[in-house]
Amino acid sequence: MKRILTIIWVAAAMQGVHVANLHAQDNDFGLDFSVGAEKKIRRGMDFGLEAEARTQDNTRKIDRWSLGASFGVKLLNTTTFDLKAGLKWEYLWVNNLAECNDKYEEETYYTADGYVTQNEYVGYNHKHTYWRNRHRTSFSLNGVYKPNKRWEFALREMVQYSHFCEASTTTDKYRLDDDDNLALKSSERKDYSGKDKVALRSRLTAQYDIRHCLFDPYAQVEYGCGLNYSTSKWRFTVGTDYKLNKQNKLTLFYRYQTENDDDEPNGHIIGLGYGFKF
């Protein structure tokens, strides 16, 4: 049984590496730092607070700041299986990086072979960086199965509602003049109206408690898909919890994520988190 479960854990990690290699040409790299606190209100009921900071553009710029609060209730608590319902709300300050896009126009020339049409470079558009805040409300069901003292398997199903706030930015259009010099032709303001997104996210976790060791390694595979839009996202994570004592722990992980949308960049993330229970 241990061999089979270990193979599953390694396979999840290798799948993440495989997907990362397939998308290496457009990957980003960032760091993720988080701190959280959890308070037991009564038996089977808890309340938590969490703060997070993440970088992007190969750690050169901030990707986001976030603050959140969560509430959880155990619906079922047995020796080998637990079922917990959770409600979470968080607010995010998200930084959208500047973009430069080359522009081309079709030009037709008459040659000895006749008319030839080709794309000619005419300049570029530069969209300035801007912040677009959002808030999220999530409802989840998390089932945890413990076949023995060492292994733990968890499946979480989450429905997530996100509201994107209004934002604006400016796009500068640079074009070639008659002397083939780039010059600012115009600047246009771009306004983003508020929008709502609803997604379903499924996450499977396998974790092993090493005997006489403070490290608890784990692997995760998560898939998310839009319910009112067409985006899908994969996350592959391997990491470990480090138990400082019964109330404090550190978490270190590596994650690769990829999605078919431009809201978040594909790429690699190294994360470090601190958790406290009181």
CSV table of N, CA, C and O in Angstrom, one decimal, residues 16 19-20 23-24 26-30 54-55 58 234-236 254-259 264-270:
chain,number,residue,atom,x,y,z
A,16,GLY,N,3.4,17.7,-13.0
A,16,GLY,CA,3.6,19.2,-12.9
A,16,GLY,C,4.9,19.6,-13.6
A,16,GLY,O,4.9,20.6,-14.3
A,19,VAL,N,4.2,19.4,-17.5
A,19,VAL,CA,3.4,20.5,-18.0
A,19,VAL,C,4.3,21.8,-18.0
A,19,VAL,O,4.2,22.6,-18.9
A,20,ALA,N,5.1,22.0,-17.0
A,20,ALA,CA,6.0,23.1,-16.9
A,20,ALA,C,6.9,23.2,-18.1
A,20,ALA,O,7.1,24.2,-18.7
A,23,HIS,N,5.2,24.4,-21.4
A,23,HIS,CA,4.9,25.8,-21.5
A,23,HIS,C,6.1,26.7,-21.1
A,23,HIS,O,5.9,27.9,-20.7
A,24,ALA,N,7.3,26.2,-21.2
A,24,ALA,CA,8.4,26.9,-20.7
A,24,ALA,C,8.7,28.2,-21.4
A,24,ALA,O,9.2,29.2,-20.9
A,26,ASP,N,6.6,30.7,-22.2
A,26,ASP,CA,5.9,31.8,-21.7
A,26,ASP,C,5.7,31.8,-20.2
A,26,ASP,O,4.8,32.3,-19.6
A,27,ASN,N,6.7,31.2,-19.5
A,27,ASN,CA,6.6,31.0,-18.0
A,27,ASN,C,7.1,32.3,-17.3
A,27,ASN,O,8.0,33.0,-17.8
A,28,ASP,N,6.5,32.5,-16.1
A,28,ASP,CA,7.0,33.5,-15.2
A,28,ASP,C,7.5,32.8,-14.0
A,28,ASP,O,7.3,31.6,-13.8
A,29,PHE,N,8.2,33.6,-13.1
A,29,PHE,CA,8.6,33.0,-11.8
A,29,PHE,C,8.3,34.1,-10.7
A,29,PHE,O,8.6,35.3,-10.9
A,30,GLY,N,7.7,33.6,-9.6
A,30,GLY,CA,7.4,34.5,-8.5
A,30,GLY,C,7.5,33.8,-7.2
A,30,GLY,O,7.7,32.6,-7.1
A,54,ARG,N,2.5,38.3,-3.2
A,54,ARG,CA,3.1,37.5,-4.3
A,54,ARG,C,3.8,38.4,-5.3
A,54,ARG,O,3.3,39.5,-5.5
A,55,THR,N,4.9,37.9,-5.8
A,55,THR,CA,5.6,38.7,-6.8
A,55,THR,C,5.5,38.0,-8.2
A,55,THR,O,5.0,36.9,-8.3
A,58,ASN,N,9.5,37.5,-12.8
A,58,ASN,CA,10.7,37.0,-12.2
A,58,ASN,C,11.1,37.7,-10.9
A,58,ASN,O,12.3,38.0,-10.7
A,234,TRP,N,-4.9,24.8,-14.2
A,234,TRP,CA,-4.3,23.7,-13.5
A,234,TRP,C,-3.2,24.2,-12.5
A,234,TRP,O,-2.5,25.2,-12.9
A,235,ARG,N,-3.1,23.6,-11.4
A,235,ARG,CA,-2.0,23.9,-10.4
A,235,ARG,C,-1.4,22.6,-9.9
A,235,ARG,O,-2.2,21.6,-9.6
A,236,PHE,N,-0.1,22.4,-10.0
A,236,PHE,CA,0.6,21.3,-9.5
A,236,PHE,C,1.5,21.7,-8.4
A,236,PHE,O,2.4,22.6,-8.6
A,254,TYR,N,6.7,24.3,-3.9
A,254,TYR,CA,6.9,24.7,-5.3
A,254,TYR,C,5.6,24.4,-6.0
A,254,TYR,O,5.0,23.4,-5.9
A,255,ARG,N,5.2,25.3,-6.9
A,255,ARG,CA,4.0,25.2,-7.6
A,255,ARG,C,4.2,25.6,-9.1
A,255,ARG,O,4.9,26.6,-9.4
A,256,TYR,N,3.6,24.9,-10.0
A,256,TYR,CA,3.5,25.3,-11.3
A,256,TYR,C,2.0,25.5,-11.7
A,256,TYR,O,1.2,24.6,-11.4
A,257,GLN,N,1.6,26.6,-12.3
A,257,GLN,CA,0.2,26.8,-12.6
A,257,GLN,C,0.2,27.3,-14.1
A,257,GLN,O,1.0,28.0,-14.6
A,258,THR,N,-0.9,26.9,-14.7
A,258,THR,CA,-1.1,27.3,-16.1
A,258,THR,C,-2.6,27.5,-16.4
A,258,THR,O,-3.4,26.7,-15.8
A,259,GLU,N,-3.0,28.5,-17.1
A,259,GLU,CA,-4.4,28.7,-17.5
A,259,GLU,C,-4.5,29.3,-18.8
A,259,GLU,O,-3.5,29.8,-19.4
A,264,GLU,N,-3.9,35.8,-15.0
A,264,GLU,CA,-2.8,35.5,-14.2
A,264,GLU,C,-1.8,34.8,-15.1
A,264,GLU,O,-2.1,34.0,-16.0
A,265,PRO,N,-0.5,35.1,-14.9
A,265,PRO,CA,0.6,34.5,-15.8
A,265,PRO,C,0.8,33.1,-15.5
A,265,PRO,O,0.7,32.6,-14.3
A,266,ASN,N,1.1,32.3,-16.5
A,266,ASN,CA,1.6,30.9,-16.3
A,266,ASN,C,3.0,31.0,-15.6
A,266,ASN,O,3.7,32.0,-15.8
A,267,GLY,N,3.3,30.0,-14.9
A,267,GLY,CA,4.7,30.0,-14.3
A,267,GLY,C,4.9,29.3,-13.1
A,267,GLY,O,4.0,28.5,-12.6
A,268,HIS,N,6.1,29.4,-12.5
A,268,HIS,CA,6.6,28.7,-11.3
A,268,HIS,C,6.5,29.7,-10.1
A,268,HIS,O,6.8,30.9,-10.2
A,269,ILE,N,6.1,29.1,-9.0
A,269,ILE,CA,6.0,29.8,-7.7
A,269,ILE,C,6.7,29.1,-6.6
A,269,ILE,O,6.5,27.8,-6.5
A,270,ILE,N,7.6,29.7,-5.9
A,270,ILE,CA,8.1,29.2,-4.6
A,270,ILE,C,7.4,29.9,-3.5
A,270,ILE,O,7.4,31.2,-3.5
